[in-house]
Each structure stands twice: as structure tokens, then as C-alpha cells.
XYZ file of C-alpha atoms in Angstrom:
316
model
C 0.000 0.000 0.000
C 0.903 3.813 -0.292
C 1.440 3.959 3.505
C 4.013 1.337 3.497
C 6.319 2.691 0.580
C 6.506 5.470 3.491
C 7.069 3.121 6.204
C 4.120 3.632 7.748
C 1.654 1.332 9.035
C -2.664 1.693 8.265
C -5.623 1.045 9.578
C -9.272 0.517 8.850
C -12.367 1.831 11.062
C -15.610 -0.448 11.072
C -18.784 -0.308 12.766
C -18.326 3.736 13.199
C -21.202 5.713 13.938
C -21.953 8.082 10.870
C -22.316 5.478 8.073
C -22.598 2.225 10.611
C -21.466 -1.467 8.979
C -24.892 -3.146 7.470
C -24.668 -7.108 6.902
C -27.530 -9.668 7.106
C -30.536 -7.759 6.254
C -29.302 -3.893 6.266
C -30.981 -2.706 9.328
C -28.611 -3.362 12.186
C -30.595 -6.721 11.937
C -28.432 -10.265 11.518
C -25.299 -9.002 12.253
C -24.256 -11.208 14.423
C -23.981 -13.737 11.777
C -20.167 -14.767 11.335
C -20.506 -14.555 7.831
C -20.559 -10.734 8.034
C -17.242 -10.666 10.440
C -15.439 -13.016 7.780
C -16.842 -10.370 4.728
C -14.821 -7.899 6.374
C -11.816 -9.316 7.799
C -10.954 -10.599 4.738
C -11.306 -7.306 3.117
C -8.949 -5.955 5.949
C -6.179 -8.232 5.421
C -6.098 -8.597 1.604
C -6.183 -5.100 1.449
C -3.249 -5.008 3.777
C -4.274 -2.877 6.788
C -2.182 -3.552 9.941
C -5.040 -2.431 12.670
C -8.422 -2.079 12.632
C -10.788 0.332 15.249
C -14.029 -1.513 15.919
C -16.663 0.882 17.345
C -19.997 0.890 19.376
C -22.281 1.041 16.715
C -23.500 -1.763 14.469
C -24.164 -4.931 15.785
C -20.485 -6.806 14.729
C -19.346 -6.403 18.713
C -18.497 -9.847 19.457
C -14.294 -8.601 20.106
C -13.650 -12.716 20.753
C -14.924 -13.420 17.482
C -12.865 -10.314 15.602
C -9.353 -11.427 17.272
C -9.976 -15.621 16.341
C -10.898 -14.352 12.683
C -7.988 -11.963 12.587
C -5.630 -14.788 13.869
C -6.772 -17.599 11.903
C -6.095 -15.022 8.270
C -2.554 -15.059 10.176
C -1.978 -11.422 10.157
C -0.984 -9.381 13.159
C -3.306 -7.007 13.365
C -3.714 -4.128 15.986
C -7.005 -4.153 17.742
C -8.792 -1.002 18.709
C -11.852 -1.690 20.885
C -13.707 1.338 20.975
C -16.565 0.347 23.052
C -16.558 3.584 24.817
C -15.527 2.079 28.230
C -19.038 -0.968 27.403
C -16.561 -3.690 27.386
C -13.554 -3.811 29.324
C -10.896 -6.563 30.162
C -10.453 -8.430 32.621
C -6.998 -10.532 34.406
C -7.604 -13.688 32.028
C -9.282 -11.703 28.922
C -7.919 -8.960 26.815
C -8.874 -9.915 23.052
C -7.671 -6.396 21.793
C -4.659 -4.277 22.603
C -6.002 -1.112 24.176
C -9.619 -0.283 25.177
C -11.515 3.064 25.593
C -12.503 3.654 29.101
C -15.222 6.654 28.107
C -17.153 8.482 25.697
C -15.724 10.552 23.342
C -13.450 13.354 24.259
C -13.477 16.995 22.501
C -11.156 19.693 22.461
C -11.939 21.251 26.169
C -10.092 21.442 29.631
C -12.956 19.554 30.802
C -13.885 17.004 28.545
C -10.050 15.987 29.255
C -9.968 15.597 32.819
C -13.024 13.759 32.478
C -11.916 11.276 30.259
C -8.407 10.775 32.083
C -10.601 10.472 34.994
C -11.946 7.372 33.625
C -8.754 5.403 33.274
C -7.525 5.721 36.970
C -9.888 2.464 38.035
C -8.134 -0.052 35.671
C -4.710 1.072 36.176
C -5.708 0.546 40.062
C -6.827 -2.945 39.057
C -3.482 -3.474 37.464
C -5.573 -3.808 33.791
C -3.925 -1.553 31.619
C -0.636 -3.662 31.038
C 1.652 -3.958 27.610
C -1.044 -5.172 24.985
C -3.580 -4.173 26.922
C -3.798 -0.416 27.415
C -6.801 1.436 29.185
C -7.188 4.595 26.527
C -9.146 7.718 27.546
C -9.415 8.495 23.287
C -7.573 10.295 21.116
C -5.608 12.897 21.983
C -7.261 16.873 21.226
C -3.902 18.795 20.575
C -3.774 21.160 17.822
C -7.873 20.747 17.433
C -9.545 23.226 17.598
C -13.438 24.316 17.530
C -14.949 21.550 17.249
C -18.797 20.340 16.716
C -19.839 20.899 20.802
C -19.837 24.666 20.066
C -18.807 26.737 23.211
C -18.296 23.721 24.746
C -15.255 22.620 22.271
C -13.585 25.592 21.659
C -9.984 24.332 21.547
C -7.190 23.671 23.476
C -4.592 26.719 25.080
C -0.822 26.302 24.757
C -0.993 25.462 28.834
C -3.950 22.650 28.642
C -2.101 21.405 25.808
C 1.014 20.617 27.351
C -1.235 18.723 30.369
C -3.615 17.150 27.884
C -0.442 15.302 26.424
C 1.397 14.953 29.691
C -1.625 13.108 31.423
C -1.952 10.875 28.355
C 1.469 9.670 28.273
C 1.717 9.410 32.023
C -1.141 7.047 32.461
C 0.135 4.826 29.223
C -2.568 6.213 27.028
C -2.347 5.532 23.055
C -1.015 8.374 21.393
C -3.596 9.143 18.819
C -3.175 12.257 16.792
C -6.141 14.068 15.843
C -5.534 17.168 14.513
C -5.032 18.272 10.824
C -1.269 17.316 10.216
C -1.484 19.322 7.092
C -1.996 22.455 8.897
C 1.768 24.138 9.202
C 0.071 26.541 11.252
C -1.109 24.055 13.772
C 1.482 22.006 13.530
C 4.165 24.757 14.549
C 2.052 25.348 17.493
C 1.814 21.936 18.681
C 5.214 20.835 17.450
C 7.018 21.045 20.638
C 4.629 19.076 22.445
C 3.957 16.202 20.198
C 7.417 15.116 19.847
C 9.024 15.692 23.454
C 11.199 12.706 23.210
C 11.601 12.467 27.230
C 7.266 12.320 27.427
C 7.174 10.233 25.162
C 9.715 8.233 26.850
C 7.525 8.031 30.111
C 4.405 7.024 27.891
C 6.301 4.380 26.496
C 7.964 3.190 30.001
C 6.036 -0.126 32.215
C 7.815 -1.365 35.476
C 4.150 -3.082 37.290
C 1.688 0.132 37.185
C 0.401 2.099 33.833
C 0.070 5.451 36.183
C -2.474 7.099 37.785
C -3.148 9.496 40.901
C -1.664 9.696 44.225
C -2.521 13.068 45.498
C -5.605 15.921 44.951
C -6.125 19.162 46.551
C -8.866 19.352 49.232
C -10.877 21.740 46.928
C -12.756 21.312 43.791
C -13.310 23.357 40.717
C -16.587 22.778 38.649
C -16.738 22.584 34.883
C -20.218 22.489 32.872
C -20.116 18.644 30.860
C -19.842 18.347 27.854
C -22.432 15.727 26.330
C -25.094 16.880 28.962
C -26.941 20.091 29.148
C -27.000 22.294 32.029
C -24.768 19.707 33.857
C -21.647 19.862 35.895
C -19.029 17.813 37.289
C -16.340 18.844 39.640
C -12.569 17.848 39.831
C -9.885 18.805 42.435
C -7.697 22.214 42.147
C -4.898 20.269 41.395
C -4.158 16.461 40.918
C -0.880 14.662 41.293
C 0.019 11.702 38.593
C 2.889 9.417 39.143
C 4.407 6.140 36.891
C 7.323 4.063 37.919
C 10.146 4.416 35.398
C 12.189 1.825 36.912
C 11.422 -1.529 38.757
C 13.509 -0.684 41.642
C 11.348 2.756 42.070
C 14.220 5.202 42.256
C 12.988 7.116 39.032
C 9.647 7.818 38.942
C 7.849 10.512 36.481
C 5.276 12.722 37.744
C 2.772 15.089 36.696
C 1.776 18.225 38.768
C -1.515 19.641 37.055
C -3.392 22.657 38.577
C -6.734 23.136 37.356
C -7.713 25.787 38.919
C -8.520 29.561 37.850
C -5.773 30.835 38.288
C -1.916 30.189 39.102
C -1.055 28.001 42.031
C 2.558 27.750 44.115
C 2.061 23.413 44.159
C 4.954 21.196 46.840
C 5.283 17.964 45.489
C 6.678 16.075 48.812
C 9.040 13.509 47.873
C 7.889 10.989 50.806
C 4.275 11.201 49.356
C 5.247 9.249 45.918
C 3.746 5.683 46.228
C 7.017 3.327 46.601
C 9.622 5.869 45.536
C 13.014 4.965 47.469
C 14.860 8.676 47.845
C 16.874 8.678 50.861
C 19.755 10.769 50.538
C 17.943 13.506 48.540
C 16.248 13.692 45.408
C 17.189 14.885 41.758
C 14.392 16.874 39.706
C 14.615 17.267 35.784
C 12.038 19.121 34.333
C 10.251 17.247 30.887
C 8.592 20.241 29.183
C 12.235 22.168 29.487
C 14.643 18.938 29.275
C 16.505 20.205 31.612
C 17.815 19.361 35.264
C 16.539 20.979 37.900
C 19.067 20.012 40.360
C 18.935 18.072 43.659
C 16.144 18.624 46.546
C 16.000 16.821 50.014
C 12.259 16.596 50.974
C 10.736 18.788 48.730
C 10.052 20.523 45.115
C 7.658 23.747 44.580
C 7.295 25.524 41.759
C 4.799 28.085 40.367
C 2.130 27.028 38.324
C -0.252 28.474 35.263
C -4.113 27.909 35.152
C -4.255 24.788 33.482
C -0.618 24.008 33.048
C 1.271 21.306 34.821
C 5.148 20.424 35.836
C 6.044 17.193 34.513
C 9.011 15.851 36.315
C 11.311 12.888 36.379
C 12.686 12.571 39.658
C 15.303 9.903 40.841
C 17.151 8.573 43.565
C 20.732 10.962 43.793
């Protein structure tokens, strides 16, 4: 295919919810009929695709019956299931390689933190492992007012930076969704996107995917997204962590403040689930790939509405 004379890989996207996938009779009606899995997987891998992104919609949802299919063509083929958090693994089934844990996610503050939200309960029950990721969808950088109105009016150069940190620091996919053709939008989100050392950290296991360890007392409200005249509330500011290492003497974590305006955050070293730091700390800052220099107890640091400090700190 044209993607692979670039060394790229493709995929395919079936049962999505504009034109649907119609088999048996045409009316979301007999779909369940093998016949109309086999239709398409054989499409998929004589066509030479190398992942496929099943949606909600349609009536082909049988995952254990897409991954057999896909095996017995004897193709590797990357496995999307985009079930919007309906079917989820468990410790002795994972037929797919990462999993959305929510609805669909727009280009707000809000709708952000609510979908990272939705990933902290599987990396608790240890079920977002290698091959089996927990994915709060794809990722809203560089998009920009989008078909929620007021409600998805884009992301700032601050909320951008924490949109990609908290993806990569919980092991999220890193799905691209913005128009790559865009100079304009690509110059703005350049920086970002291909931070070697974040990308690093998303790419990093050693036992836990990431997730929270620490929130602030208070809590700021945002109006939802999919729900009129709704709210939901979050803390002011939420600490992420991820072991880098499997002795747990460099561990990555995320500072983000989500309140109004700009906070003074302490991240206390002692506070980091399982971190080993005893004769001080050292701090390197992600977004500036640069060392920060060595701390004993302690690191504060100033900051914006909607920003967040990503650090990497290890044992000195």
C-alpha cells in the first residue's frame, strides 16, 4: 500500500457511527452472523491494513470473534476496541490491545480531565498492562473548535502541554487528531507532540500504567460536555505518578493545577507511592529537558491555570 512505501503502518475503522457497517438484512438486523465478520476481515487483510478500530455502533461487537478471525487469516493485526468504556478486560481476557474507558473526548479542559478520569480504576486494578492499554481516546492537541460549540472551543498552549502529559503518564495511546497538514497548527503543537523524554515516560512499564496519588482538598466545577446544564467537579490540582524503573528510584510525575488561576504546588518527595529517595532527590524538568538540580524533601514551583510540571525525579 501507499502507507508502506513510506514506512508507515494503516488502519481501517468499522462499525463507526456516521455510516454504521450493514450485513444480514441492512438494518442493524443479523449481524451477528459470522458470515458478516469473515466479509470484512478478509477485506482488511487482503487489502493489507495492519489495525483495525471496531466501534460501538453496528451490531459486529463480538471482540472474541474479531481477534480468532484476525488470527486464523494469520496477520498481526492491531485491535482497537472502541466500546466507549461498554466492554472492558479483565486478568484472564484482553482480546484487543487497548480499550476506551469513556465516551468521546473533545477539544476542552474539561472534557479531558473527564476522560483521564476514567482510566484511573483499571490502572488501580493493574488492567492496563503492555497489549492491553486502558485509553481515555484520542488525543485533542492542535484541534480546535470543534462540533460541541462553546463547549469545544480548543485547546490553550498550557492545557495542551497537560492534555499530552496526562496521556502519556497514564500509558494512554497516542492518537493524533488534529489536521497534520496544517503548518500553522502544527508549529504550534510541534514542541509538544514530539518531546522525546514524554514520550519516553508514555512508552515506560515497570508493574503500574500510572495514575493518581494526590488531589487538593478543593474542587473546581466545569459544565459537561455531552449533557446540558450539567456539571461535574474535579480537584484544584491532581498529582500523577508512573514508575520508570522496577527498583522505584525514578519515577515521572505530573503536577496539574486546574484551577482559575496560578497556584505555588509542593510535590513532597515521601508522598510518591514506593519511591526509594533517601539521601535527597534529583528533579529534571520534561517540558524544558533540563535538570533541575537536587532537593531533600521537597520541590515547589509556580504554576499556570491549566498548566502542569512534569518531572522525572530519581534517587541521587
Amino acid at each position: 500500500t501507499y502507507a508502506h512505501k513510506l514506512n508507515l503502518t494503516a488502519g481501517w475503522y468499522f462499525n463507526n457511527c456516521i455510516c454504521k457497517d450493514h450485513c444480514g438484512n441492512g438494518k442493524d438486523q443479523g449481524e451477528t452472523d459470522e458470515s458478516c465478520y469473515v466479509g470484512d476481515v478478509d477485506a482488511l487483510v487482503q487489502l493489507g491494513f495492519d489495525s483495525v478500530k471496531l466501534d460501538g455502533c453496528g451490531n459486529q461487537r463480538d471482540l472474541n470473534v474479531w481477534a480468532r478471525l484476525f488470527k486464523e487469516a494469520g496477520k498481526s493485526i492491531m485491535i482497537e476496541n472502541c466500546h466507549w468504556g461498554g466492554t472492558v478486560p479483565n486478568a484472564t481476557w484482553c482480546p484487543f490491545n487497548f480499550y476506551r474507558t469513556s465516551g468521546d473526548v473533545v477539544a476542552s479542559y474539561a472534557s479531558v480531565l473527564n476522560n483521564l478520569a476514567s482510566t484511573y480504576q483499571w490502572a488501580s486494578k493493574n488492567l492496563s498492562t503492555p497489549g492491553c492499554w486502558a485509553y481515555p481516546d484520542m488525543l485533542e492537541v492542535g484541534c480546535q473548535h470543534g462540533p460541541h460549540g462553546d463547549k469545544d472551543p480548543g485547546l490553550s498552549e498550557e492545557e495542551t502541554r497537560t492534555h499530552f502529559g496526562a496521556w502519556c503518564i497514564v500509558s494512554s495511546p497516542l492518537t493524533l487528531s488534529h489536521d497534520v497538514n496544517n503548518d500553522t497548527i502544527m508549529d504550534q503543537v510541534w514542541e509538544v507532540i514530539t518531546n522525546p523524554e514524554a514520550i519516553a515516560i508514555n512508552q515506560a512499564y515497570a508493574g503500574f500504567s500510572g495514575g493518581p496519588f494526590q488531589t487538593s482538598d478543593d474542587f473546581v466545577v466545569f459544565p459537561s460536555v455531552h449533557e446540558e446544564d450539567e456539571t461535574f467537579k474535579v480537584p484544584g490540582w491532581t498529582y500523577l505518578y508512573k514508575p520508570l524503573n522496577q527498583d522505584n528510584t525514578k519515577i515521572a510525575v505530573l503536577m496539574m493545577n486546574s484551577n482559575p488561576a496560578t497556584k505555588t504546588l509542593k510535590l513532597d518527595f515521601s508522598t510518591i507511592p514506593g519511591f526509594k529517595c533517601e539521601k535527597g532527590c534529583q528533579v529534571r524538568d520534561v517540558w524544558a529537558r533540563q535538570d533541575l538540580g537536587g532537593f531533600d524533601d521537597s520541590f515547589s514551583v509556580a504554576i499556570k491555570s491549566h498548566d502542569s510540571a512534569f518531572l522525572v525525579v530519581s534517587s541521587s
